[in-house]
Coordinates of C-alpha atoms in Angstrom, one line a residue:
M9 CA 38.5 -36.0 64.2
R10 CA 35.4 -35.3 63.6
F11 CA 33.5 -31.5 63.3
E12 CA 32.8 -31.9 67.7
T13 CA 36.1 -33.2 68.3
K14 CA 38.0 -30.5 65.9
A15 CA 35.5 -27.7 67.8
I16 CA 36.9 -28.8 71.2
N17 CA 41.0 -28.9 70.2
S18 CA 41.8 -27.9 67.2
G19 CA 44.5 -24.6 67.8
R20 CA 45.0 -25.9 71.4
A21 CA 46.0 -27.9 73.8
V22 CA 47.1 -28.7 77.4
D23 CA 49.4 -25.9 78.4
P24 CA 53.2 -27.3 78.8
S25 CA 54.3 -25.0 81.3
T26 CA 51.4 -25.0 83.2
G27 CA 49.0 -28.0 82.6
A28 CA 45.8 -25.4 82.6
V29 CA 43.2 -27.3 80.3
S30 CA 41.8 -24.1 79.1
L31 CA 44.0 -22.0 76.4
P32 CA 45.7 -18.9 78.2
L33 CA 45.1 -15.6 77.5
H34 CA 47.9 -13.6 76.1
T35 CA 47.9 -9.7 76.0
S36 CA 51.4 -9.0 76.2
T37 CA 51.9 -6.5 72.9
T38 CA 55.3 -7.8 73.0
F39 CA 57.6 -10.3 73.3
E40 CA 61.2 -11.1 74.5
R41 CA 64.8 -11.0 72.3
G42 CA 67.3 -13.8 73.0
A43 CA 70.5 -12.8 73.8
D44 CA 71.6 -12.9 70.2
G45 CA 68.3 -10.7 68.3
S46 CA 66.5 -14.2 68.0
F47 CA 63.0 -14.7 69.4
P48 CA 63.4 -17.8 70.9
F49 CA 59.5 -18.5 71.3
G50 CA 58.4 -17.2 67.5
F51 CA 56.8 -14.1 68.4
E52 CA 58.2 -10.2 68.3
Y53 CA 54.5 -7.9 68.4
T54 CA 51.3 -8.9 68.6
R55 CA 50.1 -7.3 65.6
D56 CA 52.1 -9.2 63.8
A57 CA 51.2 -12.8 65.9
N58 CA 49.7 -13.7 69.2
P59 CA 49.5 -17.2 70.6
T60 CA 45.9 -16.8 71.6
R61 CA 45.0 -15.2 68.0
N62 CA 47.2 -18.1 66.3
A63 CA 45.2 -20.3 68.4
F64 CA 42.0 -19.4 66.9
E65 CA 43.0 -18.5 63.5
S66 CA 44.5 -22.5 63.2
A67 CA 40.9 -23.7 65.0
M68 CA 38.8 -21.7 62.4
A69 CA 40.9 -23.1 59.3
A70 CA 40.5 -26.9 60.8
L71 CA 37.0 -26.4 61.5
E72 CA 36.7 -24.8 57.5
G73 CA 39.0 -27.7 56.4
G74 CA 41.1 -25.0 55.5
H75 CA 44.9 -24.6 55.6
E76 CA 45.0 -20.9 57.0
G77 CA 42.6 -18.9 58.7
I78 CA 43.5 -14.8 59.3
A79 CA 41.5 -13.1 62.1
F80 CA 40.2 -9.1 61.4
G81 CA 39.0 -6.9 64.3
S82 CA 35.6 -7.4 62.8
G83 CA 33.8 -9.2 59.9
M84 CA 33.3 -5.8 57.8
A85 CA 37.3 -5.4 58.3
A86 CA 38.1 -9.0 57.2
I87 CA 35.7 -8.6 54.2
T88 CA 37.6 -4.8 53.2
A89 CA 40.8 -6.7 53.9
V90 CA 39.2 -9.3 51.2
F91 CA 38.3 -6.4 48.6
E92 CA 41.5 -5.1 48.7
S93 CA 43.7 -8.3 48.8
H94 CA 42.5 -9.5 45.1
P95 CA 45.1 -9.8 42.6
S96 CA 42.1 -8.2 40.4
T97 CA 41.6 -4.1 40.5
G98 CA 39.2 -4.6 38.8
R99 CA 35.4 -5.6 38.4
I100 CA 33.7 -7.2 42.0
V101 CA 30.9 -9.4 41.4
L102 CA 28.0 -9.1 44.4
P103 CA 24.4 -10.5 44.9
D104 CA 22.3 -7.6 44.6
D105 CA 20.4 -8.0 47.9
M106 CA 23.9 -8.0 49.7
Y107 CA 24.8 -7.5 53.5
F108 CA 23.4 -3.2 53.9
G109 CA 27.4 -3.1 55.5
I110 CA 29.1 -3.7 52.6
R111 CA 26.2 -1.3 50.3
S112 CA 27.6 1.1 52.7
L113 CA 31.7 0.1 52.6
I114 CA 30.8 1.2 48.7
H115 CA 28.8 4.4 49.2
E116 CA 30.8 6.0 51.8
T117 CA 34.2 5.1 52.0
D118 CA 37.1 5.2 49.1
I119 CA 36.0 1.1 48.6
G120 CA 34.1 2.4 46.1
S121 CA 36.2 4.5 43.8
R122 CA 38.9 1.7 43.6
F123 CA 36.5 -1.3 42.1
D124 CA 34.1 -1.8 39.7
F125 CA 31.0 -3.3 42.1
H126 CA 28.3 -5.4 40.0
A127 CA 25.3 -6.4 41.6
V128 CA 23.1 -9.1 40.4
D129 CA 20.6 -11.6 41.9
M130 CA 23.0 -14.9 42.0
R131 CA 20.2 -17.4 42.2
D132 CA 19.7 -16.4 38.4
L133 CA 23.7 -18.3 37.0
D134 CA 22.9 -16.8 33.7
A135 CA 23.0 -13.4 34.7
V136 CA 25.8 -14.2 36.6
R137 CA 27.8 -15.9 34.1
A138 CA 26.9 -11.9 32.1
A139 CA 28.3 -10.5 34.9
V140 CA 31.1 -11.8 34.6
T141 CA 31.6 -11.3 30.6
S142 CA 34.1 -8.4 31.4
E143 CA 38.1 -10.0 31.4
R144 CA 38.9 -7.6 34.3
T145 CA 36.4 -9.4 37.1
G146 CA 38.4 -10.1 39.8
L147 CA 36.4 -11.0 42.4
M148 CA 33.0 -13.2 42.9
W149 CA 31.3 -12.3 46.3
V150 CA 28.3 -14.9 47.6
E151 CA 26.2 -14.6 50.7
T152 CA 24.0 -17.5 51.0
P153 CA 22.0 -17.2 53.0
S154 CA 21.7 -13.6 52.6
N155 CA 20.8 -10.5 55.0
P156 CA 17.6 -10.2 55.2
M157 CA 15.4 -11.9 52.0
I158 CA 17.4 -15.6 53.3
R159 CA 18.2 -16.3 49.4
V160 CA 19.7 -19.3 49.0
V161 CA 22.9 -19.3 46.3
D162 CA 24.4 -22.6 44.5
I163 CA 28.0 -22.2 46.0
S164 CA 29.0 -25.0 43.1
A165 CA 27.7 -23.4 40.5
I166 CA 29.1 -19.9 41.3
C167 CA 32.6 -21.3 41.9
K168 CA 32.2 -22.7 38.2
I169 CA 31.3 -19.2 36.9
A170 CA 34.3 -16.9 38.6
H171 CA 37.0 -19.8 37.9
D172 CA 36.3 -20.1 34.3
A173 CA 36.7 -16.2 34.0
G174 CA 39.8 -16.2 35.5
A175 CA 38.1 -14.9 38.9
L176 CA 37.9 -16.1 42.3
A177 CA 35.3 -16.6 44.5
V178 CA 34.4 -15.9 48.3
V179 CA 31.8 -17.1 50.3
D180 CA 30.4 -15.5 53.2
N181 CA 29.5 -18.1 55.8
T182 CA 28.3 -16.4 58.8
W183 CA 25.1 -17.9 58.9
A184 CA 25.4 -21.4 58.1
T185 CA 28.8 -21.6 59.6
P186 CA 31.1 -25.0 58.7
V187 CA 28.9 -26.8 60.7
L188 CA 26.0 -26.2 58.6
Q189 CA 28.0 -25.3 55.5
R190 CA 31.3 -25.9 53.7
P191 CA 31.8 -23.7 51.0
L192 CA 35.7 -24.9 49.9
E193 CA 34.2 -28.0 49.1
L194 CA 31.9 -26.6 47.3
G195 CA 35.0 -24.7 45.0
A196 CA 35.3 -21.5 46.8
D197 CA 38.5 -20.3 47.2
A198 CA 38.3 -18.2 50.7
V199 CA 35.3 -18.1 53.8
M200 CA 34.5 -15.2 55.3
H201 CA 33.1 -15.3 58.9
S202 CA 31.8 -12.3 60.9
A203 CA 33.2 -14.4 64.0
T204 CA 31.0 -11.9 66.3
K205 CA 27.9 -14.0 65.7
Y206 CA 27.6 -17.4 66.1
I207 CA 31.1 -18.7 66.1
G208 CA 31.5 -16.4 69.4
G209 CA 28.1 -17.3 70.3
H210 CA 27.2 -15.2 73.4
S211 CA 27.0 -11.2 71.6
D212 CA 30.4 -10.3 73.0
L213 CA 32.6 -10.4 71.4
M214 CA 33.9 -8.5 67.8
A215 CA 36.1 -10.2 65.2
G216 CA 36.7 -11.5 61.5
V217 CA 38.2 -14.3 60.5
V218 CA 39.1 -15.7 56.2
V219 CA 39.9 -19.2 56.1
V220 CA 42.2 -20.2 52.3
P221 CA 42.9 -23.2 51.3
Q222 CA 46.7 -24.4 50.5
P223 CA 48.2 -22.6 47.7
S224 CA 46.1 -19.2 47.5
P225 CA 46.4 -16.4 45.9
L226 CA 44.7 -14.4 48.7
G227 CA 46.7 -15.9 51.7
R228 CA 49.6 -13.5 51.9
P229 CA 47.9 -10.6 50.9
L230 CA 45.1 -10.7 53.3
R231 CA 48.2 -11.6 56.0
M232 CA 50.2 -8.6 55.1
V233 CA 46.7 -6.2 54.9
Q234 CA 46.0 -7.6 58.5
K235 CA 49.4 -7.0 59.7
H236 CA 50.5 -3.5 58.1
K237 CA 47.3 -2.0 58.2
G238 CA 46.6 -2.8 61.5
S239 CA 43.3 -4.4 61.4
V240 CA 44.0 -7.8 63.6
A241 CA 41.8 -9.1 66.5
A242 CA 42.4 -8.0 69.8
P243 CA 43.7 -11.4 71.8
F244 CA 40.6 -11.1 74.1
D245 CA 38.0 -10.9 71.6
C246 CA 40.3 -14.3 70.0
W247 CA 40.3 -16.3 73.1
L248 CA 36.4 -15.8 73.4
A249 CA 35.9 -16.9 70.3
L250 CA 38.1 -20.3 70.5
R251 CA 35.9 -20.2 73.8
G252 CA 32.4 -19.8 71.4
L253 CA 33.8 -22.8 69.3
Q254 CA 33.6 -25.5 71.7
T255 CA 29.9 -25.7 71.9
L256 CA 29.6 -24.1 68.2
P257 CA 28.4 -27.8 66.9
V258 CA 25.9 -28.1 69.5
R259 CA 24.2 -24.6 69.9
M260 CA 23.6 -25.1 66.0
R261 CA 21.8 -27.9 66.4
A262 CA 19.6 -26.2 68.6
H263 CA 19.4 -23.0 67.0
C264 CA 17.7 -25.1 63.8
E265 CA 15.8 -26.9 65.8
G266 CA 14.2 -23.8 67.2
A267 CA 13.8 -22.0 64.0
Q268 CA 12.4 -24.4 62.3
K269 CA 9.5 -25.1 64.7
V270 CA 9.4 -21.2 64.9
A271 CA 9.2 -20.9 61.1
G272 CA 6.4 -23.0 61.2
A273 CA 4.0 -21.0 63.6
L274 CA 5.2 -18.1 61.8
A275 CA 3.4 -19.9 58.8
S276 CA 0.7 -20.8 59.9
H277 CA -0.5 -16.7 61.3
P278 CA -3.4 -15.5 59.2
R279 CA -1.7 -11.8 59.6
V280 CA 2.0 -13.1 58.3
E281 CA 1.9 -12.7 54.4
K282 CA 5.4 -14.4 54.1
V283 CA 8.1 -16.8 56.1
L284 CA 11.5 -16.5 54.5
F285 CA 13.3 -19.6 55.5
P286 CA 14.8 -22.5 53.5
G287 CA 13.4 -25.7 55.7
L288 CA 9.7 -24.6 54.5
Q289 CA 9.2 -26.6 51.8
D290 CA 7.6 -24.2 49.7
D291 CA 10.5 -21.9 49.8
P292 CA 12.1 -21.1 46.7
G293 CA 15.9 -22.1 48.1
H294 CA 15.0 -25.0 50.0
E295 CA 15.7 -28.2 47.3
L296 CA 18.8 -26.0 47.3
A297 CA 19.9 -26.0 50.7
T298 CA 19.1 -29.5 51.3
R299 CA 21.5 -30.7 49.0
Q300 CA 24.2 -27.8 50.2
M301 CA 23.6 -27.7 53.8
S302 CA 23.0 -30.1 56.5
G303 CA 20.7 -27.8 58.1
Y304 CA 18.4 -24.7 57.2
G305 CA 20.2 -22.0 59.6
A306 CA 18.5 -20.2 62.2
M307 CA 17.6 -17.1 60.6
L308 CA 14.5 -16.3 58.9
S309 CA 12.1 -12.7 58.0
F310 CA 8.3 -12.8 57.9
I311 CA 7.1 -10.1 55.9
V312 CA 3.3 -9.4 57.8
E313 CA 0.4 -7.2 56.7
G314 CA -0.1 -3.6 57.1
G315 CA 4.0 -3.1 55.9
T316 CA 6.4 -1.0 57.6
D317 CA 4.1 0.8 60.6
A318 CA 2.3 -3.0 61.7
A319 CA 5.9 -4.8 61.3
M320 CA 7.2 -2.0 64.3
A321 CA 3.9 -2.6 65.9
V322 CA 4.9 -6.1 66.3
A323 CA 7.8 -5.8 67.1
G324 CA 7.2 -2.9 69.6
R325 CA 5.0 -5.1 71.3
L326 CA 7.3 -8.4 72.0
K327 CA 8.2 -9.3 75.3
L328 CA 10.7 -12.3 75.2
V329 CA 12.6 -11.5 71.7
V330 CA 14.6 -8.6 71.8
R331 CA 14.6 -5.6 69.4
A332 CA 18.5 -5.5 68.9
T333 CA 20.9 -5.2 65.9
S334 CA 23.3 -8.9 65.0
L335 CA 22.8 -12.0 65.3
G336 CA 23.9 -15.6 66.0
G337 CA 23.7 -15.3 69.8
T338 CA 22.0 -17.0 72.9
H339 CA 19.0 -14.0 72.6
S340 CA 16.2 -14.0 70.3
L341 CA 17.0 -11.0 68.1
I342 CA 14.4 -9.6 65.9
E343 CA 14.7 -6.4 63.2
H344 CA 12.8 -3.9 61.3
R345 CA 15.4 -4.1 59.0
A346 CA 13.7 -1.7 56.0
S347 CA 14.1 1.3 59.0
V348 CA 17.8 0.0 60.2
E349 CA 18.5 0.6 56.4
G350 CA 17.3 3.7 55.0
S351 CA 16.1 4.8 51.9
K352 CA 18.9 2.5 50.2
S353 CA 16.9 -1.2 52.0
K354 CA 15.9 -3.7 50.1
A355 CA 14.1 -5.3 52.4
P356 CA 10.0 -4.9 52.2
G357 CA 8.3 -2.2 54.7
G358 CA 6.5 -4.8 56.4
L359 CA 9.9 -7.6 56.8
L360 CA 11.2 -8.8 60.4
R361 CA 14.3 -10.6 60.1
M362 CA 14.7 -12.4 63.4
S363 CA 17.6 -14.4 65.4
V364 CA 15.9 -17.4 66.7
G365 CA 18.0 -17.8 69.7
L366 CA 18.4 -20.5 72.3
E367 CA 14.8 -20.3 74.8
H368 CA 12.4 -23.0 74.3
P369 CA 11.3 -22.6 71.2
Q370 CA 7.4 -22.6 72.2
D371 CA 8.0 -19.5 75.0
I372 CA 9.6 -17.7 71.8
I373 CA 6.2 -18.5 69.7
D374 CA 4.7 -18.0 72.2
D375 CA 5.8 -14.5 72.5
L376 CA 5.6 -13.5 68.1
K377 CA 2.0 -15.0 68.2
Q378 CA 0.7 -12.7 71.4
A379 CA 2.4 -9.8 69.5
L380 CA 0.7 -10.9 66.1
N381 CA -2.5 -11.0 68.0
A382 CA -2.7 -7.9 69.7
T383 CA -1.3 -5.4 66.8
F384 CA -4.1 -7.1 64.7
N385 CA -6.8 -7.7 67.9
V386 CA -6.9 -11.7 66.2

């Protein structure tokens, strides 16, 4: 089956007991035993397995070309599970512009003291090689495109460096989705998604998922973290995510088309210093993204003149684009990352990160232009 067909059919079929075409939502926490004490339907307790969650996990595995999906209560729960499940207790190499939630996880929980985290600019392959010279390196964490600097990293090259060092490579594919990027085909040992974002697609669920190939040293450890630490995705969130998957290919095409137009319009504005978007030909990651992805995504950042005050003023004057955290939904969202992340932020003061939604692109452009023009009296 082609991707669009998989997105609609994988993990679910017509319900044999009712003929329902839409997958039923199974909210039961417990399941009946047989008279002999067995579980004839294969389910015992919903933390161990749930029909709706199983369907979502199977669908994600099919879309990423993997063997097994393991769904968690959030993207951060999935990330934490990967850190806790990789075979080595030694070094974890990450991008120096890693998602700020990971930075907070390292600095504000016991995770930071349990592993040796080493941050490096993953665009610099020599720096990556130097970071994994230690025999204790166990995991390479890859984010591409990155948040919020929209950097593009060579997945195949990073995976080879990791494997040569005896380490695993795991890719956060949240922003690209399996529609645009296929990390397992590029050598990754696992793929992670915050399903809260494009997978769900409507800003109304929270879940995370990791997909592994077969065989994988991460499969059973991840499943045990999910089961015994209880960080499972709720059945209703999985049902919503399955609903979102059905339109994922169509939504991503529209997201990408809109983002390309918005990026071009921003790049031509006299008060925008820089647009960070791999779909622009002068972007440093354009050539690599063209080879590695089938589209450039719908996330962009732009830097305005005047630093923090000017960026906040622009955001404050927007009427259609919503000032809100998160991304990947139908609404266009914008955020001043430096103020959100605080003193440890890597984002410049003038940077605004934007998730281009599914509104008409010209309406988004008109709103951005009026906010920029009003701020700078253009």
